[in-house]
PDB file of C-alpha atoms in Angstrom:
ATOM      1  CA  MET A   1      76.634  78.789  99.830  1.00  0.00           C
ATOM      2  CA  ARG A   2      75.505  81.931 101.675  1.00  0.00           C
ATOM      3  CA  THR A   3      75.945  80.196 105.007  1.00  0.00           C
ATOM      4  CA  TRP A   4      79.508  79.198 104.101  1.00  0.00           C
ATOM      5  CA  LEU A   5      80.352  82.749 103.007  1.00  0.00           C
ATOM      6  CA  ALA A   6      78.790  84.235 106.117  1.00  0.00           C
ATOM      7  CA  CYS A   7      80.794  81.833 108.280  1.00  0.00           C
ATOM      8  CA  VAL A   8      84.006  82.724 106.490  1.00  0.00           C
ATOM      9  CA  LEU A   9      83.188  86.411 106.830  1.00  0.00           C
ATOM     10  CA  MET A  10      82.693  86.057 110.554  1.00  0.00           C
ATOM     11  CA  VAL A  11      86.099  84.363 110.794  1.00  0.00           C
ATOM     12  CA  GLY A  12      87.561  87.192 108.716  1.00  0.00           C
ATOM     13  CA  VAL A  13      86.076  89.870 110.937  1.00  0.00           C
ATOM     14  CA  VAL A  14      87.662  88.258 113.990  1.00  0.00           C
ATOM     15  CA  LEU A  15      90.984  87.823 112.220  1.00  0.00           C
ATOM     16  CA  ALA A  16      90.998  91.313 110.793  1.00  0.00           C
ATOM     17  CA  GLY A  17      91.445  92.758 114.243  1.00  0.00           C
ATOM     18  CA  ALA A  18      94.865  91.151 114.414  1.00  0.00           C
ATOM     19  CA  GLY A  19      96.541  92.996 111.576  1.00  0.00           C
ATOM     20  CA  GLY A  20      96.587  95.618 108.875  1.00  0.00           C
ATOM     21  CA  ALA A  21      92.965  95.173 107.933  1.00  0.00           C
ATOM     22  CA  ALA A  22      91.851  96.724 111.210  1.00  0.00           C
ATOM     23  CA  GLU A  23      94.051  99.738 110.520  1.00  0.00           C
ATOM     24  CA  ALA A  24      92.741  99.997 106.966  1.00  0.00           C
ATOM     25  CA  LYS A  25      89.133  99.820 108.185  1.00  0.00           C
ATOM     26  CA  ALA A  26      89.781 102.561 110.732  1.00  0.00           C
ATOM     27  CA  LYS A  27      91.021 104.852 107.959  1.00  0.00           C
ATOM     28  CA  LEU A  28      88.115 104.204 105.604  1.00  0.00           C
ATOM     29  CA  SER A  29      85.877 107.127 104.832  1.00  0.00           C
ATOM     30  CA  LYS A  30      82.149 106.696 105.258  1.00  0.00           C
ATOM     31  CA  ALA A  31      81.782 106.657 101.465  1.00  0.00           C
ATOM     32  CA  ASP A  32      84.429 103.923 101.112  1.00  0.00           C
ATOM     33  CA  LYS A  33      82.746 101.850 103.811  1.00  0.00           C
ATOM     34  CA  GLU A  34      79.429 102.140 101.971  1.00  0.00           C
ATOM     35  CA  THR A  35      81.109 101.294  98.655  1.00  0.00           C
ATOM     36  CA  ALA A  36      82.745  98.215 100.168  1.00  0.00           C
ATOM     37  CA  LYS A  37      79.477  97.135 101.777  1.00  0.00           C
ATOM     38  CA  ALA A  38      77.557  97.572  98.507  1.00  0.00           C
ATOM     39  CA  ALA A  39      80.264  95.747  96.534  1.00  0.00           C
ATOM     40  CA  PHE A  40      80.176  92.873  99.001  1.00  0.00           C
ATOM     41  CA  LYS A  41      76.386  92.659  98.786  1.00  0.00           C
ATOM     42  CA  THR A  42      76.447  92.728  94.979  1.00  0.00           C
ATOM     43  CA  GLY A  43      79.248  90.161  94.950  1.00  0.00           C
ATOM     44  CA  SER A  44      77.341  87.851  97.277  1.00  0.00           C
ATOM     45  CA  ILE A  45      74.207  88.031  95.144  1.00  0.00           C
ATOM     46  CA  ALA A  46      76.277  87.298  92.037  1.00  0.00           C
ATOM     47  CA  TYR A  47      78.085  84.427  93.785  1.00  0.00           C
ATOM     48  CA  ASP A  48      74.818  82.863  94.917  1.00  0.00           C
ATOM     49  CA  GLY A  49      73.537  83.184  91.354  1.00  0.00           C
ATOM     50  CA  GLY A  50      76.602  81.466  89.901  1.00  0.00           C
ATOM     51  CA  ASP A  51      77.940  84.640  88.263  1.00  0.00           C
ATOM     52  CA  PHE A  52      81.471  84.217  89.558  1.00  0.00           C
ATOM     53  CA  GLU A  53      83.008  86.824  87.254  1.00  0.00           C
ATOM     54  CA  THR A  54      80.786  89.562  88.670  1.00  0.00           C
ATOM     55  CA  ALA A  55      81.254  88.202  92.193  1.00  0.00           C
ATOM     56  CA  ALA A  56      85.041  88.338  91.812  1.00  0.00           C
ATOM     57  CA  ALA A  57      84.946  91.889  90.471  1.00  0.00           C
ATOM     58  CA  GLN A  58      82.773  93.064  93.356  1.00  0.00           C
ATOM     59  CA  TYR A  59      84.715  91.215  96.049  1.00  0.00           C
ATOM     60  CA  LYS A  60      87.920  92.719  94.599  1.00  0.00           C
ATOM     61  CA  ILE A  61      86.485  96.220  95.016  1.00  0.00           C
ATOM     62  CA  ALA A  62      85.506  95.483  98.612  1.00  0.00           C
ATOM     63  CA  TYR A  63      88.841  93.817  99.399  1.00  0.00           C
ATOM     64  CA  ASP A  64      90.897  96.635  97.881  1.00  0.00           C
ATOM     65  CA  LEU A  65      89.077  99.097 100.130  1.00  0.00           C
ATOM     66  CA  THR A  66      89.089  97.085 103.369  1.00  0.00           C
ATOM     67  CA  LEU A  67      91.904  94.524 103.111  1.00  0.00           C
ATOM     68  CA  ASP A  68      89.554  92.151 104.950  1.00  0.00           C
ATOM     69  CA  ALA A  69      90.946  88.597 104.781  1.00  0.00           C
ATOM     70  CA  ALA A  70      87.448  87.130 104.492  1.00  0.00           C
ATOM     71  CA  LEU A  71      86.878  89.107 101.306  1.00  0.00           C
ATOM     72  CA  LEU A  72      90.154  87.807  99.915  1.00  0.00           C
ATOM     73  CA  PHE A  73      88.949  84.281 100.612  1.00  0.00           C
ATOM     74  CA  ASN A  74      85.632  85.009  98.861  1.00  0.00           C
ATOM     75  CA  LEU A  75      87.529  86.534  95.951  1.00  0.00           C
ATOM     76  CA  ALA A  76      89.658  83.394  95.616  1.00  0.00           C
ATOM     77  CA  GLN A  77      86.557  81.183  95.752  1.00  0.00           C
ATOM     78  CA  SER A  78      84.931  83.240  92.996  1.00  0.00           C
ATOM     79  CA  TYR A  79      88.021  83.025  90.827  1.00  0.00           C
ATOM     80  CA  ARG A  80      88.261  79.257  91.370  1.00  0.00           C
ATOM     81  CA  LEU A  81      84.615  78.570  90.642  1.00  0.00           C
ATOM     82  CA  GLY A  82      84.771  80.921  87.648  1.00  0.00           C
ATOM     83  CA  GLY A  83      87.670  78.997  86.139  1.00  0.00           C
ATOM     84  CA  GLN A  84      90.298  81.704  86.670  1.00  0.00           C
ATOM     85  CA  ARG A  85      92.879  79.352  88.119  1.00  0.00           C
ATOM     86  CA  ALA A  86      95.933  81.623  88.214  1.00  0.00           C
ATOM     87  CA  LEU A  87      94.030  84.425  89.946  1.00  0.00           C
ATOM     88  CA  ALA A  88      92.530  81.943  92.397  1.00  0.00           C
ATOM     89  CA  ILE A  89      95.988  80.587  93.236  1.00  0.00           C
ATOM     90  CA  ASP A  90      97.317  84.113  93.824  1.00  0.00           C
ATOM     91  CA  SER A  91      94.374  85.073  96.046  1.00  0.00           C
ATOM     92  CA  TYR A  92      94.422  81.848  98.042  1.00  0.00           C
ATOM     93  CA  THR A  93      98.191  82.121  98.500  1.00  0.00           C
ATOM     94  CA  THR A  94      97.891  85.689  99.759  1.00  0.00           C
ATOM     95  CA  TRP A  95      95.126  84.578 102.127  1.00  0.00           C
ATOM     96  CA  LEU A  96      97.271  81.700 103.409  1.00  0.00           C
ATOM     97  CA  ASP A  97     100.238  84.047 103.906  1.00  0.00           C
ATOM     98  CA  GLY A  98      98.029  86.272 106.053  1.00  0.00           C
ATOM     99  CA  GLN A  99      96.812  83.294 108.058  1.00  0.00           C
ATOM    100  CA  ALA A 100     100.383  82.215 108.761  1.00  0.00           C
ATOM    101  CA  LYS A 101     101.025  85.563 110.482  1.00  0.00           C
ATOM    102  CA  LEU A 102      98.181  85.062 112.950  1.00  0.00           C
ATOM    103  CA  LYS A 103      98.400  83.466 116.352  1.00  0.00           C
ATOM    104  CA  LYS A 104      97.452  79.805 116.246  1.00  0.00           C
ATOM    105  CA  LYS A 105      94.247  80.334 118.250  1.00  0.00           C
ATOM    106  CA  GLN A 106      93.067  82.914 115.680  1.00  0.00           C
ATOM    107  CA  ARG A 107      93.496  80.538 112.754  1.00  0.00           C
ATOM    108  CA  ASP A 108      91.018  78.068 111.324  1.00  0.00           C
ATOM    109  CA  LEU A 109      93.303  75.185 110.400  1.00  0.00           C
ATOM    110  CA  GLY A 110      90.425  73.287 108.758  1.00  0.00           C
ATOM    111  CA  ILE A 111      89.818  76.080 106.268  1.00  0.00           C
ATOM    112  CA  GLU A 112      93.563  76.492 105.763  1.00  0.00           C
ATOM    113  CA  LYS A 113      93.885  72.805 104.906  1.00  0.00           C
ATOM    114  CA  GLU A 114      90.953  73.069 102.496  1.00  0.00           C
ATOM    115  CA  VAL A 115      92.526  76.122 100.835  1.00  0.00           C
ATOM    116  CA  GLN A 116      95.882  74.349 100.538  1.00  0.00           C
ATOM    117  CA  GLY A 117      94.051  71.511  98.791  1.00  0.00           C
ATOM    118  CA  HIS A 118      92.411  73.972  96.406  1.00  0.00           C
ATOM    119  CA  VAL A 119      95.801  75.520  95.612  1.00  0.00           C
ATOM    120  CA  GLU A 120      97.370  72.135  94.867  1.00  0.00           C
ATOM    121  CA  THR A 121      94.420  71.096  92.688  1.00  0.00           C
ATOM    122  CA  LEU A 122      94.474  74.399  90.831  1.00  0.00           C
ATOM    123  CA  LYS A 123      98.223  74.178  90.231  1.00  0.00           C
ATOM    124  CA  THR A 124      97.797  70.665  88.828  1.00  0.00           C
ATOM    125  CA  GLU A 125      94.914  71.761  86.591  1.00  0.00           C
ATOM    126  CA  LEU A 126      96.831  74.830  85.417  1.00  0.00           C
ATOM    127  CA  ALA A 127      99.930  72.767  84.595  1.00  0.00           C
ATOM    128  CA  ALA A 128      97.805  70.265  82.644  1.00  0.00           C
ATOM    129  CA  GLU A 129      96.087  73.109  80.782  1.00  0.00           C
ATOM    130  CA  GLN A 130      99.447  74.641  79.877  1.00  0.00           C
ATOM    131  CA  ALA A 131     100.786  71.270  78.722  1.00  0.00           C
ATOM    132  CA  ARG A 132      97.719  70.767  76.498  1.00  0.00           C
ATOM    133  CA  ALA A 133      98.165  74.238  75.019  1.00  0.00           C
ATOM    134  CA  GLU A 134     101.831  73.522  74.284  1.00  0.00           C
ATOM    135  CA  GLU A 135     100.945  70.201  72.626  1.00  0.00           C
ATOM    136  CA  GLU A 136      98.251  71.880  70.533  1.00  0.00           C
ATOM    137  CA  ALA A 137     100.717  74.599  69.484  1.00  0.00           C
ATOM    138  CA  LYS A 138     103.292  71.953  68.491  1.00  0.00           C
ATOM    139  CA  ALA A 139     100.670  70.011  66.533  1.00  0.00           C
ATOM    140  CA  ALA A 140      99.523  73.167  64.755  1.00  0.00           C
ATOM    141  CA  ALA A 141     103.133  74.079  63.891  1.00  0.00           C
ATOM    142  CA  ALA A 142     103.776  70.556  62.564  1.00  0.00           C
ATOM    143  CA  ALA A 143     100.585  70.668  60.480  1.00  0.00           C
ATOM    144  CA  LYS A 144     101.582  74.049  59.048  1.00  0.00           C
ATOM    145  CA  ALA A 145     105.084  72.798  58.241  1.00  0.00           C
ATOM    146  CA  ALA A 146     103.610  69.730  56.503  1.00  0.00           C
ATOM    147  CA  GLU A 147     101.206  71.917  54.527  1.00  0.00           C
ATOM    148  CA  ASP A 148     104.031  74.291  53.563  1.00  0.00           C
ATOM    149  CA  ALA A 149     106.148  71.303  52.445  1.00  0.00           C
ATOM    150  CA  ARG A 150     103.228  69.885  50.430  1.00  0.00           C
ATOM    151  CA  ARG A 151     102.698  73.235  48.688  1.00  0.00           C
ATOM    152  CA  ALA A 152     106.401  73.610  47.946  1.00  0.00           C
ATOM    153  CA  ALA A 153     106.495  70.129  46.395  1.00  0.00           C
ATOM    154  CA  ALA A 154     103.473  70.818  44.181  1.00  0.00           C
TER     155      ALA A 154
END
């Protein structure tokens, strides 16, 4: 997993030069740069250990400071693997929006296609989860109504 993250980070560093992330990095104080670096390191250790909640929290800190697209990708991965579908969809979508603004030669269309697949899968899973929750709520309401009717008849 580390190799994959490192590869994505290298892509992100190259891509960051093309947009707002480069400007944000230039304006970072030394303390913010160190905070982002430490958050990334902590997030990577957590990610490698399967602690996706901690990884997401740390990548979010680093991303908020740097606006580095690679960190946004890592954040989305952490959300997805941690079961936070809606947050993963939002992060992946934001990442894809940023990719669409880049010149074609700066983009990694393979990763984009993979991310689009993740988004579609997550949307399907989220819709199924919501449908199950609605069915469970209906069943619970019907059971309560039946119990209320039984008590009223007694």
